[in-house]
PDB file of C-alpha atoms in Angstrom:
ATOM      1  CA  MET A   5      11.459  -0.102  -1.560  1.00 47.00           C
ATOM      2  CA  ASN A   6      14.143  -2.749  -1.113  1.00 45.00           C
ATOM      3  CA  ASN A   7      11.643  -5.608  -0.779  1.00 47.00           C
ATOM      4  CA  LEU A   8      12.099  -7.855  -3.793  1.00 43.00           C
ATOM      5  CA  GLY A   9       8.826  -9.721  -3.271  1.00 47.00           C
ATOM      6  CA  SER A  10       8.461 -13.000  -5.125  1.00 46.00           C
ATOM      7  CA  THR A  11      10.100 -11.918  -8.401  1.00 48.00           C
ATOM      8  CA  GLY A  12      13.831 -12.439  -8.375  1.00 47.00           C
ATOM      9  CA  GLY A  13      16.474 -10.611 -10.424  1.00 54.00           C
ATOM     10  CA  THR A  14      14.504  -7.378 -10.645  1.00 79.00           C
ATOM     11  CA  GLN A  15      16.040  -5.268  -7.874  1.00 83.00           C
ATOM     12  CA  SER A  16      17.007  -2.354 -10.137  1.00 84.00           C
ATOM     13  CA  MET A  17      13.574  -2.262 -11.739  1.00 87.00           C
ATOM     14  CA  ARG A  18      11.834  -2.310  -8.367  1.00 86.00           C
ATOM     15  CA  ARG A  19      14.072   0.483  -7.114  1.00 89.00           C
ATOM     16  CA  ALA A  20      13.364   2.592 -10.205  1.00 89.00           C
ATOM     17  CA  LEU A  21       9.599   2.029  -9.932  1.00 87.00           C
ATOM     18  CA  GLY A  22       9.687   2.864  -6.235  1.00 87.00           C
ATOM     19  CA  LEU A  23      11.617   6.017  -7.078  1.00 90.00           C
ATOM     20  CA  LEU A  24       8.961   7.032  -9.614  1.00 88.00           C
ATOM     21  CA  ARG A  25       6.314   6.624  -6.912  1.00 85.00           C
ATOM     22  CA  VAL A  26       8.289   8.922  -4.612  1.00 88.00           C
ATOM     23  CA  LEU A  27       8.606  11.553  -7.355  1.00 89.00           C
ATOM     24  CA  ALA A  28       4.858  11.327  -7.979  1.00 82.00           C
ATOM     25  CA  GLN A  29       4.124  11.865  -4.288  1.00 77.00           C
ATOM     26  CA  HIS A  30       6.212  15.068  -4.382  1.00 82.00           C
ATOM     27  CA  GLN A  31       5.182  16.294  -7.821  1.00 80.00           C
ATOM     28  CA  GLU A  32       3.944  19.714  -6.723  1.00 73.00           C
ATOM     29  CA  ASP A  33       6.992  20.906  -4.753  1.00 80.00           C
ATOM     30  CA  GLY A  34       9.591  18.456  -6.024  1.00 88.00           C
ATOM     31  CA  ILE A  35      12.067  16.536  -3.869  1.00 92.00           C
ATOM     32  CA  ASP A  36      15.842  16.870  -3.546  1.00 93.00           C
ATOM     33  CA  LEU A  37      18.412  14.091  -3.454  1.00 93.00           C
ATOM     34  CA  GLN A  38      18.506  13.978   0.343  1.00 92.00           C
ATOM     35  CA  GLY A  39      14.727  13.661   0.403  1.00 91.00           C
ATOM     36  CA  VAL A  40      14.847  10.839  -2.124  1.00 92.00           C
ATOM     37  CA  MET A  41      17.408   8.997  -0.012  1.00 93.00           C
ATOM     38  CA  ALA A  42      15.289   9.418   3.115  1.00 90.00           C
ATOM     39  CA  ALA A  43      12.099   8.306   1.377  1.00 87.00           C
ATOM     40  CA  THR A  44      13.586   5.276  -0.356  1.00 89.00           C
ATOM     41  CA  GLY A  45      16.381   4.122   1.927  1.00 89.00           C
ATOM     42  CA  LEU A  46      18.767   4.131  -1.031  1.00 91.00           C
ATOM     43  CA  GLU A  47      22.425   5.040  -0.693  1.00 92.00           C
ATOM     44  CA  ARG A  48      23.480   8.328  -2.276  1.00 93.00           C
ATOM     45  CA  SER A  49      25.319   6.737  -5.205  1.00 92.00           C
ATOM     46  CA  THR A  50      22.416   4.416  -6.034  1.00 92.00           C
ATOM     47  CA  ALA A  51      19.807   7.156  -5.774  1.00 92.00           C
ATOM     48  CA  HIS A  52      21.898   9.503  -7.927  1.00 93.00           C
ATOM     49  CA  ARG A  53      22.497   6.805 -10.548  1.00 92.00           C
ATOM     50  CA  LEU A  54      18.800   5.951 -10.832  1.00 93.00           C
ATOM     51  CA  LEU A  55      17.776   9.604 -10.958  1.00 93.00           C
ATOM     52  CA  SER A  56      20.351  10.289 -13.674  1.00 92.00           C
ATOM     53  CA  CYS A  57      18.939   7.455 -15.768  1.00 92.00           C
ATOM     54  CA  LEU A  58      15.383   8.733 -15.309  1.00 92.00           C
ATOM     55  CA  LEU A  59      16.539  12.220 -16.335  1.00 92.00           C
ATOM     56  CA  GLU A  60      18.231  10.886 -19.474  1.00 90.00           C
ATOM     57  CA  GLU A  61      15.079   8.988 -20.433  1.00 88.00           C
ATOM     58  CA  GLN A  62      12.851  12.014 -19.602  1.00 87.00           C
ATOM     59  CA  PHE A  63      10.944  10.098 -16.956  1.00 89.00           C
ATOM     60  CA  ALA A  64      12.167  12.694 -14.461  1.00 91.00           C
ATOM     61  CA  GLU A  65      13.190  16.337 -14.569  1.00 91.00           C
ATOM     62  CA  ARG A  66      15.238  18.541 -12.237  1.00 92.00           C
ATOM     63  CA  ASP A  67      14.690  22.201 -11.490  1.00 90.00           C
ATOM     64  CA  ARG A  68      18.030  23.941 -12.049  1.00 88.00           C
ATOM     65  CA  ALA A  69      17.360  26.579  -9.381  1.00 89.00           C
ATOM     66  CA  THR A  70      16.108  24.343  -6.559  1.00 91.00           C
ATOM     67  CA  ARG A  71      17.758  21.083  -7.701  1.00 91.00           C
ATOM     68  CA  ARG A  72      14.511  19.311  -6.904  1.00 93.00           C
ATOM     69  CA  TYR A  73      13.249  16.366  -8.930  1.00 93.00           C
ATOM     70  CA  ARG A  74       9.784  15.765 -10.397  1.00 90.00           C
ATOM     71  CA  LEU A  75       8.237  13.365 -12.870  1.00 88.00           C
ATOM     72  CA  GLY A  76       9.195  14.117 -16.459  1.00 86.00           C
ATOM     73  CA  VAL A  77       7.200  14.361 -19.660  1.00 77.00           C
ATOM     74  CA  ASP A  78       7.431  10.668 -20.542  1.00 77.00           C
ATOM     75  CA  SER A  79       6.058   9.684 -17.118  1.00 79.00           C
ATOM     76  CA  MET A  80       3.181  12.078 -17.710  1.00 68.00           C
ATOM     77  CA  GLN A  81       2.538  10.627 -21.150  1.00 69.00           C
ATOM     78  CA  LEU A  82       2.314   7.116 -19.728  1.00 73.00           C
ATOM     79  CA  GLY A  83      -0.124   8.347 -17.103  1.00 67.00           C
ATOM     80  CA  PHE A  84      -2.358  10.081 -19.636  1.00 62.00           C
ATOM     81  CA  ALA A  85      -2.338   7.013 -21.879  1.00 63.00           C
ATOM     82  CA  ALA A  86      -3.257   4.752 -18.949  1.00 62.00           C
ATOM     83  CA  LEU A  87      -6.194   6.936 -17.945  1.00 58.00           C
ATOM     84  CA  ARG A  88      -7.831   6.463 -21.339  1.00 56.00           C
ATOM     85  CA  ARG A  89      -8.198   2.726 -20.873  1.00 53.00           C
ATOM     86  CA  THR A  90      -7.201   0.828 -17.758  1.00 64.00           C
ATOM     87  CA  PRO A  91      -8.377  -2.332 -16.014  1.00 72.00           C
ATOM     88  CA  LEU A  92      -9.157  -0.123 -13.007  1.00 75.00           C
ATOM     89  CA  LEU A  93     -11.441   2.149 -15.022  1.00 81.00           C
ATOM     90  CA  ASP A  94     -13.072  -0.849 -16.659  1.00 83.00           C
ATOM     91  CA  ALA A  95     -13.709  -2.274 -13.181  1.00 85.00           C
ATOM     92  CA  LEU A  96     -15.047   1.002 -11.799  1.00 91.00           C
ATOM     93  CA  ARG A  97     -17.484   1.694 -14.633  1.00 92.00           C
ATOM     94  CA  PRO A  98     -20.020  -1.062 -13.723  1.00 94.00           C
ATOM     95  CA  PHE A  99     -19.669  -0.065 -10.080  1.00 94.00           C
ATOM     96  CA  ALA A 100     -20.564   3.528 -11.000  1.00 94.00           C
ATOM     97  CA  GLN A 101     -23.590   2.234 -12.902  1.00 95.00           C
ATOM     98  CA  LYS A 102     -24.633   0.193  -9.869  1.00 96.00           C
ATOM     99  CA  LEU A 103     -24.388   3.266  -7.639  1.00 96.00           C
ATOM    100  CA  ALA A 104     -26.507   5.254 -10.096  1.00 95.00           C
ATOM    101  CA  ARG A 105     -29.179   2.521  -9.988  1.00 95.00           C
ATOM    102  CA  LEU A 106     -29.106   2.355  -6.186  1.00 94.00           C
ATOM    103  CA  SER A 107     -29.348   6.101  -5.676  1.00 93.00           C
ATOM    104  CA  GLY A 108     -31.246   7.301  -8.715  1.00 93.00           C
ATOM    105  CA  ASP A 109     -28.894  10.310  -8.658  1.00 93.00           C
ATOM    106  CA  THR A 110     -25.930  11.390 -10.776  1.00 93.00           C
ATOM    107  CA  VAL A 111     -22.728   9.555  -9.832  1.00 95.00           C
ATOM    108  CA  PHE A 112     -19.286  11.075 -10.308  1.00 95.00           C
ATOM    109  CA  LEU A 113     -15.924   9.297 -10.184  1.00 95.00           C
ATOM    110  CA  VAL A 114     -12.867  11.476  -9.591  1.00 94.00           C
ATOM    111  CA  ILE A 115      -9.215  10.613  -9.129  1.00 90.00           C
ATOM    112  CA  ARG A 116      -6.542  12.626  -7.376  1.00 88.00           C
ATOM    113  CA  GLN A 117      -4.180  14.324  -9.826  1.00 80.00           C
ATOM    114  CA  GLY A 118      -1.693  16.343  -7.782  1.00 80.00           C
ATOM    115  CA  ASP A 119      -3.606  19.222  -6.199  1.00 86.00           C
ATOM    116  CA  TYR A 120      -6.675  18.471  -8.288  1.00 87.00           C
ATOM    117  CA  ALA A 121      -9.541  15.997  -8.628  1.00 90.00           C
ATOM    118  CA  LEU A 122      -9.986  14.804 -12.214  1.00 87.00           C
ATOM    119  CA  CYS A 123     -13.414  13.521 -13.279  1.00 90.00           C
ATOM    120  CA  LEU A 124     -13.063  10.112 -14.929  1.00 88.00           C
ATOM    121  CA  LEU A 125     -16.711   9.020 -15.141  1.00 89.00           C
ATOM    122  CA  ARG A 126     -20.205  10.427 -14.810  1.00 92.00           C
ATOM    123  CA  GLU A 127     -23.310   8.237 -14.678  1.00 92.00           C
ATOM    124  CA  ALA A 128     -26.858   9.629 -14.638  1.00 91.00           C
ATOM    125  CA  GLY A 129     -29.447   8.072 -12.360  1.00 88.00           C
ATOM    126  CA  SER A 130     -33.164   7.635 -12.950  1.00 91.00           C
ATOM    127  CA  PHE A 131     -34.319  10.776 -11.117  1.00 87.00           C
ATOM    128  CA  PRO A 132     -35.860  13.146 -13.703  1.00 87.00           C
ATOM    129  CA  VAL A 133     -33.859  16.227 -12.632  1.00 83.00           C
ATOM    130  CA  LYS A 134     -30.251  15.581 -13.642  1.00 82.00           C
ATOM    131  CA  VAL A 135     -27.267  17.261 -12.012  1.00 79.00           C
ATOM    132  CA  PHE A 136     -24.174  17.676 -14.212  1.00 76.00           C
ATOM    133  CA  THR A 137     -21.874  19.905 -12.183  1.00 77.00           C
ATOM    134  CA  ILE A 138     -18.658  18.565 -13.749  1.00 79.00           C
ATOM    135  CA  ASP A 139     -17.865  16.954 -17.084  1.00 78.00           C
ATOM    136  CA  GLN A 140     -15.729  13.904 -17.740  1.00 79.00           C
ATOM    137  CA  GLY A 141     -12.142  15.081 -18.215  1.00 78.00           C
ATOM    138  CA  GLU A 142     -12.694  18.280 -16.191  1.00 84.00           C
ATOM    139  CA  ARG A 143     -10.741  18.877 -13.003  1.00 83.00           C
ATOM    140  CA  ARG A 144     -11.171  20.976  -9.878  1.00 89.00           C
ATOM    141  CA  LEU A 145      -9.006  21.821  -6.908  1.00 91.00           C
ATOM    142  CA  LEU A 146      -9.136  19.295  -4.093  1.00 94.00           C
ATOM    143  CA  GLY A 147     -11.716  20.275  -1.519  1.00 94.00           C
ATOM    144  CA  VAL A 148     -14.114  21.617  -4.145  1.00 91.00           C
ATOM    145  CA  GLY A 149     -17.054  19.280  -4.750  1.00 91.00           C
ATOM    146  CA  ALA A 150     -18.035  16.237  -2.726  1.00 95.00           C
ATOM    147  CA  GLY A 151     -15.501  13.916  -4.347  1.00 96.00           C
ATOM    148  CA  GLY A 152     -12.668  16.443  -4.115  1.00 95.00           C
ATOM    149  CA  LEU A 153     -13.459  17.104  -0.456  1.00 97.00           C
ATOM    150  CA  ALA A 154     -13.434  13.380   0.297  1.00 97.00           C
ATOM    151  CA  LEU A 155     -10.025  13.059  -1.388  1.00 97.00           C
ATOM    152  CA  MET A 156      -8.664  16.038   0.544  1.00 97.00           C
ATOM    153  CA  ALA A 157      -9.871  14.602   3.864  1.00 97.00           C
ATOM    154  CA  ALA A 158      -7.615  11.590   3.284  1.00 95.00           C
ATOM    155  CA  LEU A 159      -4.519  13.838   3.333  1.00 94.00           C
ATOM    156  CA  PRO A 160      -2.527  14.832   6.443  1.00 93.00           C
ATOM    157  CA  ASP A 161      -3.328  18.282   7.846  1.00 95.00           C
ATOM    158  CA  ASP A 162       0.100  19.716   6.988  1.00 92.00           C
ATOM    159  CA  GLU A 163      -0.267  18.629   3.368  1.00 91.00           C
ATOM    160  CA  ILE A 164      -3.716  20.251   3.205  1.00 95.00           C
ATOM    161  CA  ALA A 165      -2.283  23.484   4.615  1.00 94.00           C
ATOM    162  CA  ALA A 166       0.505  23.518   2.020  1.00 90.00           C
ATOM    163  CA  LEU A 167      -1.982  22.775  -0.760  1.00 91.00           C
ATOM    164  CA  TYR A 168      -4.249  25.623   0.352  1.00 93.00           C
ATOM    165  CA  ALA A 169      -1.285  28.013   0.497  1.00 92.00           C
ATOM    166  CA  ARG A 170      -0.294  27.142  -3.071  1.00 87.00           C
ATOM    167  CA  HIS A 171      -3.795  27.982  -4.341  1.00 89.00           C
ATOM    168  CA  ALA A 172      -4.985  30.541  -1.789  1.00 92.00           C
ATOM    169  CA  ALA A 173      -6.075  32.990  -4.493  1.00 92.00           C
ATOM    170  CA  SER A 174      -8.168  30.353  -6.281  1.00 91.00           C
ATOM    171  CA  TYR A 175      -9.853  29.242  -3.055  1.00 93.00           C
ATOM    172  CA  ALA A 176     -10.513  32.875  -2.119  1.00 91.00           C
ATOM    173  CA  GLN A 177     -12.131  33.449  -5.498  1.00 90.00           C
ATOM    174  CA  ILE A 178     -14.752  30.809  -4.719  1.00 88.00           C
ATOM    175  CA  ARG A 179     -15.022  32.069  -1.123  1.00 90.00           C
ATOM    176  CA  VAL A 180     -13.512  29.022   0.559  1.00 91.00           C
ATOM    177  CA  SER A 181     -11.416  29.942   3.589  1.00 93.00           C
ATOM    178  CA  SER A 182      -8.786  27.730   5.159  1.00 94.00           C
ATOM    179  CA  THR A 183     -10.832  27.577   8.363  1.00 95.00           C
ATOM    180  CA  ALA A 184     -13.998  26.515   6.555  1.00 94.00           C
ATOM    181  CA  LEU A 185     -12.103  23.931   4.530  1.00 95.00           C
ATOM    182  CA  MET A 186     -10.522  22.325   7.585  1.00 96.00           C
ATOM    183  CA  LYS A 187     -13.903  22.264   9.334  1.00 96.00           C
ATOM    184  CA  ALA A 188     -15.363  20.402   6.341  1.00 96.00           C
ATOM    185  CA  VAL A 189     -12.363  18.036   6.331  1.00 97.00           C
ATOM    186  CA  ARG A 190     -12.860  17.174  10.009  1.00 97.00           C
ATOM    187  CA  GLN A 191     -16.577  16.624   9.486  1.00 97.00           C
ATOM    188  CA  THR A 192     -15.793  14.318   6.561  1.00 97.00           C
ATOM    189  CA  ARG A 193     -13.369  12.253   8.614  1.00 97.00           C
ATOM    190  CA  ASN A 194     -15.834  11.955  11.500  1.00 97.00           C
ATOM    191  CA  ALA A 195     -18.814  10.998   9.325  1.00 96.00           C
ATOM    192  CA  GLY A 196     -16.967   8.743   6.871  1.00 96.00           C
ATOM    193  CA  TYR A 197     -18.278  10.739   3.907  1.00 97.00           C
ATOM    194  CA  SER A 198     -18.175  14.344   2.681  1.00 97.00           C
ATOM    195  CA  GLU A 199     -21.118  16.694   2.328  1.00 96.00           C
ATOM    196  CA  ILE A 200     -21.583  19.815   0.224  1.00 93.00           C
ATOM    197  CA  VAL A 201     -24.681  21.998   0.143  1.00 92.00           C
ATOM    198  CA  ASP A 202     -24.973  24.815  -2.416  1.00 84.00           C
ATOM    199  CA  THR A 203     -21.193  25.337  -2.438  1.00 80.00           C
ATOM    200  CA  ILE A 204     -20.564  25.027  -6.193  1.00 75.00           C
ATOM    201  CA  THR A 205     -23.969  25.387  -7.793  1.00 80.00           C
ATOM    202  CA  PRO A 206     -26.863  26.947  -5.853  1.00 84.00           C
ATOM    203  CA  GLY A 207     -29.566  24.379  -5.215  1.00 89.00           C
ATOM    204  CA  VAL A 208     -27.241  21.394  -5.646  1.00 90.00           C
ATOM    205  CA  SER A 209     -25.891  19.142  -2.886  1.00 92.00           C
ATOM    206  CA  GLY A 210     -23.700  16.054  -2.776  1.00 94.00           C
ATOM    207  CA  VAL A 211     -22.001  13.389  -0.682  1.00 97.00           C
ATOM    208  CA  GLY A 212     -18.702  11.667  -1.438  1.00 97.00           C
ATOM    209  CA  VAL A 213     -16.400   8.870  -0.282  1.00 97.00           C
ATOM    210  CA  ALA A 214     -12.708   8.385  -1.112  1.00 97.00           C
ATOM    211  CA  PHE A 215     -10.698   5.163  -0.959  1.00 95.00           C
ATOM    212  CA  PRO A 216      -7.306   3.867  -2.187  1.00 91.00           C
ATOM    213  CA  VAL A 217      -7.059   1.567  -5.183  1.00 88.00           C
ATOM    214  CA  SER A 218      -3.264   1.205  -5.010  1.00 81.00           C
ATOM    215  CA  GLU A 219      -0.329   2.345  -2.910  1.00 77.00           C
ATOM    216  CA  LEU A 220      -0.285   5.646  -4.782  1.00 75.00           C
ATOM    217  CA  THR A 221      -3.774   6.183  -6.170  1.00 84.00           C
ATOM    218  CA  TRP A 222      -6.954   7.390  -4.470  1.00 90.00           C
ATOM    219  CA  VAL A 223     -10.349   7.771  -6.112  1.00 94.00           C
ATOM    220  CA  ALA A 224     -13.678   9.100  -4.872  1.00 97.00           C
ATOM    221  CA  PHE A 225     -17.295   8.475  -5.785  1.00 97.00           C
ATOM    222  CA  SER A 226     -19.992  11.051  -5.111  1.00 96.00           C
ATOM    223  CA  PHE A 227     -23.712  11.511  -5.559  1.00 93.00           C
ATOM    224  CA  GLY A 228     -25.065  14.819  -6.803  1.00 92.00           C
ATOM    225  CA  ALA A 229     -28.713  15.955  -6.706  1.00 91.00           C
ATOM    226  CA  ILE A 230     -30.877  18.999  -6.214  1.00 92.00           C
ATOM    227  CA  SER A 231     -30.787  20.094  -2.582  1.00 90.00           C
ATOM    228  CA  SER A 232     -34.502  19.501  -2.016  1.00 91.00           C
ATOM    229  CA  ARG A 233     -33.946  15.829  -2.887  1.00 92.00           C
ATOM    230  CA  LEU A 234     -30.654  15.492  -1.016  1.00 91.00           C
ATOM    231  CA  ASP A 235     -31.682  17.064   2.296  1.00 93.00           C
ATOM    232  CA  ALA A 236     -29.855  16.384   5.578  1.00 94.00           C
ATOM    233  CA  PRO A 237     -31.553  13.054   6.437  1.00 95.00           C
ATOM    234  CA  ARG A 238     -31.061  11.699   2.918  1.00 94.00           C
ATOM    235  CA  ARG A 239     -27.448  12.924   2.822  1.00 96.00           C
ATOM    236  CA  ALA A 240     -26.805  10.879   5.959  1.00 96.00           C
ATOM    237  CA  GLN A 241     -28.542   7.858   4.456  1.00 96.00           C
ATOM    238  CA  MET A 242     -26.787   8.109   1.084  1.00 95.00           C
ATOM    239  CA  GLY A 243     -23.434   8.900   2.649  1.00 96.00           C
ATOM    240  CA  ALA A 244     -23.578   5.788   4.823  1.00 96.00           C
ATOM    241  CA  MET A 245     -24.670   3.653   1.885  1.00 96.00           C
ATOM    242  CA  LEU A 246     -21.925   5.057  -0.358  1.00 97.00           C
ATOM    243  CA  ASN A 247     -19.297   4.475   2.315  1.00 96.00           C
ATOM    244  CA  ALA A 248     -20.350   0.857   2.786  1.00 96.00           C
ATOM    245  CA  GLU A 249     -20.498   0.160  -0.953  1.00 96.00           C
ATOM    246  CA  CYS A 250     -17.122   1.780  -1.656  1.00 95.00           C
ATOM    247  CA  GLN A 251     -15.342   0.009   1.197  1.00 93.00           C
ATOM    248  CA  ALA A 252     -16.751  -3.352   0.083  1.00 93.00           C
ATOM    249  CA  TRP A 253     -15.750  -2.721  -3.530  1.00 93.00           C
ATOM    250  CA  ALA A 254     -12.236  -1.600  -2.593  1.00 90.00           C
ATOM    251  CA  GLN A 255     -11.694  -4.596  -0.314  1.00 88.00           C
ATOM    252  CA  ASP A 256     -12.744  -6.956  -3.064  1.00 85.00           C
ATOM    253  CA  TYR A 257     -10.669  -5.177  -5.735  1.00 82.00           C
ATOM    254  CA  LEU A 258      -7.501  -4.982  -3.648  1.00 78.00           C
ATOM    255  CA  GLY A 259      -7.976  -8.611  -2.594  1.00 75.00           C
ATOM    256  CA  GLN A 260      -8.118  -9.699  -6.227  1.00 70.00           C
ATOM    257  CA  ALA A 261      -5.092  -7.547  -7.101  1.00 59.00           C
ATOM    258  CA  ALA A 262      -2.944  -9.058  -4.348  1.00 51.00           C
ATOM    259  CA  PRO A 263      -0.424 -11.695  -5.544  1.00 51.00           C
TER     260      PRO A 263
END
């Protein structure tokens, strides 16, 4: 947070941007002033001054009852505007098309949005039977769908437990228990890719891989196909291929983005 990098004279801006990242990481439950100080290393007066400025500009908000801070409406507006057209999305689109050509199956790109996975792209492969289990712009709880499960597996166990507790009723409605979810998370971590079989739509299976594209942002790609096409041996084959392709793409992208 206090590292000024190679750009001089921008300490306040870097601190404010770092503070926004911290608020984003704690968007669901919020974070109090003490938590902000611990996460950023800022002194109390500096943290309070920056937070006050963000509140005035509506880039942050504070819950009057809990006194916890979250991102404000103007931060959200910037995020929504960025999602409509970003260099990242422009870079990911041809990669999604490549994956669709390699697999012949439907390819989905999702991004973590708080407790949810938001679908940014969907590319159809050449296989005659198309699988469209989620539309572009639609979102699902993390852990639901191959991409959402891959994103969830990247989180610490305590964060997954808190997330499940917040949405226990919704998970129960789709018959996903905490035990089953954690078993799927462990399997995903061990294999390097997620697997779903008939969990959302009967007769449909998928595999997914998640990877970071920035300090704050994770995305996941997944293949979806009818279960007879994506049987266990092919899931293993496609999962390994997707993992290798995603890791290579991410390494190249992050290498190009480095100063």
